[in-house]
CSV table of C-alpha atoms in Angstrom, one decimal:
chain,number,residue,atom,x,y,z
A,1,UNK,CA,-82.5,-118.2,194.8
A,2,UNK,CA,-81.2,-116.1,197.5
A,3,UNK,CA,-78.3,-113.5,197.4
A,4,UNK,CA,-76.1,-113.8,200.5
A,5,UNK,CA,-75.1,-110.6,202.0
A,6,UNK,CA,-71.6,-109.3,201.8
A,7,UNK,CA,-69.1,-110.9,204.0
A,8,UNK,CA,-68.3,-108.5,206.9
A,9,UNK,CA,-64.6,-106.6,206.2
A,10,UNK,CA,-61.5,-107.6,208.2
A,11,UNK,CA,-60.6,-105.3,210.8
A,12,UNK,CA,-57.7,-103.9,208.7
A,13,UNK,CA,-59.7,-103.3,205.7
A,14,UNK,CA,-62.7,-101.9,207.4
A,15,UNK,CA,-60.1,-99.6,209.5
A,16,UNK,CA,-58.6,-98.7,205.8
A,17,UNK,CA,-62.4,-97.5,205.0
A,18,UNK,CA,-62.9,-95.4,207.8
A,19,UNK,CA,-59.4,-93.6,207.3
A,20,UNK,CA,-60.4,-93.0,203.5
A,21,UNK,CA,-63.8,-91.7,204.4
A,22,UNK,CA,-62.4,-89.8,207.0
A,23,UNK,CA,-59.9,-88.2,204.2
A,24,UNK,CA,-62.6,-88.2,201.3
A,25,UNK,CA,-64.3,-86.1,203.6
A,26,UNK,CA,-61.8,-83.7,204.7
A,27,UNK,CA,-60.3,-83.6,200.9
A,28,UNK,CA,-63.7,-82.7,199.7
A,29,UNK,CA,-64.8,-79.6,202.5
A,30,UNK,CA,-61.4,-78.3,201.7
A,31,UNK,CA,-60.7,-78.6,197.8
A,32,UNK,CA,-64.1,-79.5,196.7
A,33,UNK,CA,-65.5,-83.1,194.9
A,34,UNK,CA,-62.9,-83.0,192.4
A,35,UNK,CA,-59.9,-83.2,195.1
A,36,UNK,CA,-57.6,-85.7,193.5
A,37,UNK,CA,-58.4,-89.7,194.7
A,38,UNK,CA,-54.9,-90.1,194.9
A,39,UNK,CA,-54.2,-87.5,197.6
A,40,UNK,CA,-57.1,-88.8,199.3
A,41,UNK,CA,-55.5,-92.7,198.9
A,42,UNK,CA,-51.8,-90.9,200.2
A,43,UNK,CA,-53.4,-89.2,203.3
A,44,UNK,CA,-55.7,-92.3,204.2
A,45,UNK,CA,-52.1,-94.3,203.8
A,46,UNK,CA,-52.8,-96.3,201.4
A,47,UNK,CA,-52.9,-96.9,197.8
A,48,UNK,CA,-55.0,-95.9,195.1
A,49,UNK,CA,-56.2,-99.4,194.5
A,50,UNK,CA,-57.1,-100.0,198.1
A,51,UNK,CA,-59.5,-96.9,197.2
A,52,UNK,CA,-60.5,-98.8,194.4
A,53,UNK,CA,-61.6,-101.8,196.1
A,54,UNK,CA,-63.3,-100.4,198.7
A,55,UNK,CA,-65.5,-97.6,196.1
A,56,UNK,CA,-64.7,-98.5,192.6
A,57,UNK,CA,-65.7,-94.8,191.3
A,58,UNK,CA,-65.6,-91.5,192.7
A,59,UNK,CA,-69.3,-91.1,192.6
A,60,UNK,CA,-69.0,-94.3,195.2
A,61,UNK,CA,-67.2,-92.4,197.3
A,62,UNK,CA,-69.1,-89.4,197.2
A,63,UNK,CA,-72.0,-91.3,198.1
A,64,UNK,CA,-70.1,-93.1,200.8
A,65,UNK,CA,-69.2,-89.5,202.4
A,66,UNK,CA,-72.4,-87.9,202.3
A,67,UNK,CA,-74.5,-91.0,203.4
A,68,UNK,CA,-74.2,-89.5,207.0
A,69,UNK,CA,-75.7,-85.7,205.8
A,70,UNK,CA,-78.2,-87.5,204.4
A,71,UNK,CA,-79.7,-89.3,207.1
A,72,UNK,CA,-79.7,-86.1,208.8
A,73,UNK,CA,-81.8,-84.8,205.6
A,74,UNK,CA,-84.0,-87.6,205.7
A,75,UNK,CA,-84.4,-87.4,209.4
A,76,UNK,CA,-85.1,-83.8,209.2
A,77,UNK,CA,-87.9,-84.4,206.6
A,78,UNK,CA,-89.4,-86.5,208.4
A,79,UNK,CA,-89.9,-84.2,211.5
A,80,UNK,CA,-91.3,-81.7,209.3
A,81,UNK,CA,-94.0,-84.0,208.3
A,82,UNK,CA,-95.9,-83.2,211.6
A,83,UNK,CA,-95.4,-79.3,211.1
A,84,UNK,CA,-98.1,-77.1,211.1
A,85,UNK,CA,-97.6,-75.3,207.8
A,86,UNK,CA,-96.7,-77.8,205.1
A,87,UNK,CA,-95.0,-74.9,203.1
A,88,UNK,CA,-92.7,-74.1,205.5
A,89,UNK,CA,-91.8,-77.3,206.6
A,90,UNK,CA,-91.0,-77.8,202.6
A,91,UNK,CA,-89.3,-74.3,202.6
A,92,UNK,CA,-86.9,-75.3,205.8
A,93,UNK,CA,-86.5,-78.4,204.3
A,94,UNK,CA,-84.9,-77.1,200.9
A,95,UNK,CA,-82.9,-75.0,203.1
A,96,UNK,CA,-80.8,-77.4,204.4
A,97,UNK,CA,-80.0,-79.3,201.4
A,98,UNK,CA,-78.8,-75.9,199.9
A,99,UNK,CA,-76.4,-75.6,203.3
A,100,UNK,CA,-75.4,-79.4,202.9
A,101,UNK,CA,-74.7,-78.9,199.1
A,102,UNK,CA,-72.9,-75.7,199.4
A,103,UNK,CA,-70.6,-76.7,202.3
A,104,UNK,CA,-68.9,-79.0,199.3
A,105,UNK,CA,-67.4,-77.0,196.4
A,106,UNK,CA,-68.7,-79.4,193.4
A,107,UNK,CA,-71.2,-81.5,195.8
A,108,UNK,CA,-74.3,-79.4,193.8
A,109,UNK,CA,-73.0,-80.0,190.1
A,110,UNK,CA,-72.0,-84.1,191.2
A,111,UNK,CA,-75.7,-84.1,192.6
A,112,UNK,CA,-77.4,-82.9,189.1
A,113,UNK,CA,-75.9,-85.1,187.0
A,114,UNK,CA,-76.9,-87.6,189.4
A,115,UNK,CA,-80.5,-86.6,188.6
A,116,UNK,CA,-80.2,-87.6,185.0
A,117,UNK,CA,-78.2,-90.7,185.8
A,118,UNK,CA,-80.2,-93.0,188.3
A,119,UNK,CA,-77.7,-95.7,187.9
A,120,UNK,CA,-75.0,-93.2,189.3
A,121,UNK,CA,-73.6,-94.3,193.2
A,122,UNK,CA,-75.0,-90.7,194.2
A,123,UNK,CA,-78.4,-92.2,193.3
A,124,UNK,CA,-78.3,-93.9,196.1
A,125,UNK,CA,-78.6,-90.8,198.0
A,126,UNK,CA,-80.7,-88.8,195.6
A,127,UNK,CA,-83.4,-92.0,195.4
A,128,UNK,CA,-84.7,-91.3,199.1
A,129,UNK,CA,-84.4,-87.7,198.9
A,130,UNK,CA,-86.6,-87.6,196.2
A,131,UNK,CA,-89.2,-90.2,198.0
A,132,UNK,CA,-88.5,-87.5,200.8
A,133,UNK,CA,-89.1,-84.4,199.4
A,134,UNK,CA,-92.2,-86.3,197.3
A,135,UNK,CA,-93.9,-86.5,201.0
A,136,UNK,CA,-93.3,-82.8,202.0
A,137,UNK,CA,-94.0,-81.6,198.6
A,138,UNK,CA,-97.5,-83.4,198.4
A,139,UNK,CA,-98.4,-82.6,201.8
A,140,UNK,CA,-97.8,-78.7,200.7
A,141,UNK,CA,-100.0,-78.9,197.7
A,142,UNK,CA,-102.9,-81.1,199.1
A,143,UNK,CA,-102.6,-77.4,201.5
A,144,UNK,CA,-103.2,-75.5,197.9
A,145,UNK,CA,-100.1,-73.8,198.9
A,146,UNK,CA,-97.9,-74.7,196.4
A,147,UNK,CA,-98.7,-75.6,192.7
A,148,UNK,CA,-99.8,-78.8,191.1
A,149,UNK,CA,-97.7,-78.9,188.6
A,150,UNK,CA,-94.5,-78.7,190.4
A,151,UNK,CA,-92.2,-82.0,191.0
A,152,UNK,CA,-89.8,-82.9,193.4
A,153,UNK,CA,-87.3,-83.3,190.8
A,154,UNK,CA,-87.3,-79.4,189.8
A,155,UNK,CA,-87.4,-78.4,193.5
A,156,UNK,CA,-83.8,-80.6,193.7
A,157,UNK,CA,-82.8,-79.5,190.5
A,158,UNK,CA,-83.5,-76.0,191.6
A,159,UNK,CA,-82.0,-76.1,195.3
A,160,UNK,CA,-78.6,-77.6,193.4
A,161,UNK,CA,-79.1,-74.5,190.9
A,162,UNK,CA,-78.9,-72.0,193.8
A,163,UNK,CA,-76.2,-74.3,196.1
A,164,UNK,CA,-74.2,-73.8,192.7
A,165,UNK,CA,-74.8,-70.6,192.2
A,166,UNK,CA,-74.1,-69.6,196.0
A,167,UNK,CA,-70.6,-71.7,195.2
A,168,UNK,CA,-69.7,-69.5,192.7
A,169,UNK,CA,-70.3,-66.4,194.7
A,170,UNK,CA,-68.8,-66.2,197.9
A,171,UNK,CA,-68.7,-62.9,198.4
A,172,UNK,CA,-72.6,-62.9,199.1
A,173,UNK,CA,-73.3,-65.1,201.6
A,174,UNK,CA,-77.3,-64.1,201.4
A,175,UNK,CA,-77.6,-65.2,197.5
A,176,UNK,CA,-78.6,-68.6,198.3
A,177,UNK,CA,-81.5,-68.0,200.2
A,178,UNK,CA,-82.8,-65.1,198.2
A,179,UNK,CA,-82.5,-67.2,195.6
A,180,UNK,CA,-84.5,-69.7,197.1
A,181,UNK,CA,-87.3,-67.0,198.0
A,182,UNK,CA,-87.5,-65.9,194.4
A,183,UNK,CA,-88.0,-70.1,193.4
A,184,UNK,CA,-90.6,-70.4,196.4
A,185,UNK,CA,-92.5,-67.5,194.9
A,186,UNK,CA,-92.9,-69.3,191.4
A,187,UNK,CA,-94.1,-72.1,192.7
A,188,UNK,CA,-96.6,-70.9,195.3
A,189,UNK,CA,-100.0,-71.8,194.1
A,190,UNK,CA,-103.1,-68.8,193.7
């Protein structure tokens, strides 16, 4: 028994995506994950249930939007695998998931809950971040520099903490990644 793939979208309706995208995205770097659908729907000129059909929750949507960020992410991990110092290249790599996760007011909170909830839409971007991270994390402790006993899980859980936590104070632009430093140092092995 085979499934057959999804039928290709119309031209209208697959022009219809891209405008909500295009909005989804712009509604979410300005007034954060939790900008209203139905704002997004209005500016995309449509209706709600056109946003419905297209991603049935906002999670789907949210995923849709940040599929792009993460193939950068994934991208990115992947060039680190040939760094010299696996630590760093782990270090750099947690980096930019706090800049991606901050740049959206709510992404970090959306992206935790995700953690717990693997049959959340936003798994679908957290599921090869983890593999991801798994290979730059594993690669830094076969080094001995970082502990055994640290998963890839905490270190996302960890870099959403801090993207949260940078969120909710802008008026230090350095908090993230001296947070980060003080995360790094716990879980530096020796």
């Amino acid at each position: 028994m085979t499934t057959a793939s999804p039928r290709p979208l119309r031209a209208d309706a697959r022009r219809n995506r891209d405008r909500l995208l295009a909005e989804a995205r712009a509604a979410f770097a300005e007034h954060g994950t939790d900008a209203s659908l139905e704002d997004v729907a209005r500016r995309a000129g449509v209706g709600i249930g056109t946003l419905y059909r297209h991603f049935p929750t906002r999670h789907a949507l949210m995923s849709a939007v940040f599929r792009e960020a993460v193939e950068e992410l994934l991208a990115r991990s992947r060039e680190l695998l040939d760094a010299e110092a696996p630590c760093t290249a782990l270090v750099e790599w947690l980096r930019a998931i706090v800049a991606h996760a901050t740049h959206y007011r709510g992404l970090s909170r959306a992206l935790m809950s995700a953690c717990a909830d693997g049959s959340s839409a936003l798994a679908e971007c957290s599921n090869p971040m983890r593999d991801a991270g798994s290979t730059l994390l594993v690669r830094a402790q076969r080094a001995g520099v970082v502990r055994e006993d640290v998963t890839i899980g905490d270190l996302l859980q960890l870099t959403n903490a801090i993207a949260l936590a940078a969120e909710e104070t802008p008026a230090d632009p350095e908090l993230a990644d001296r947070l980060l430093l003080l995360t790094l140092r716990g879980v530096k092995a020796g």
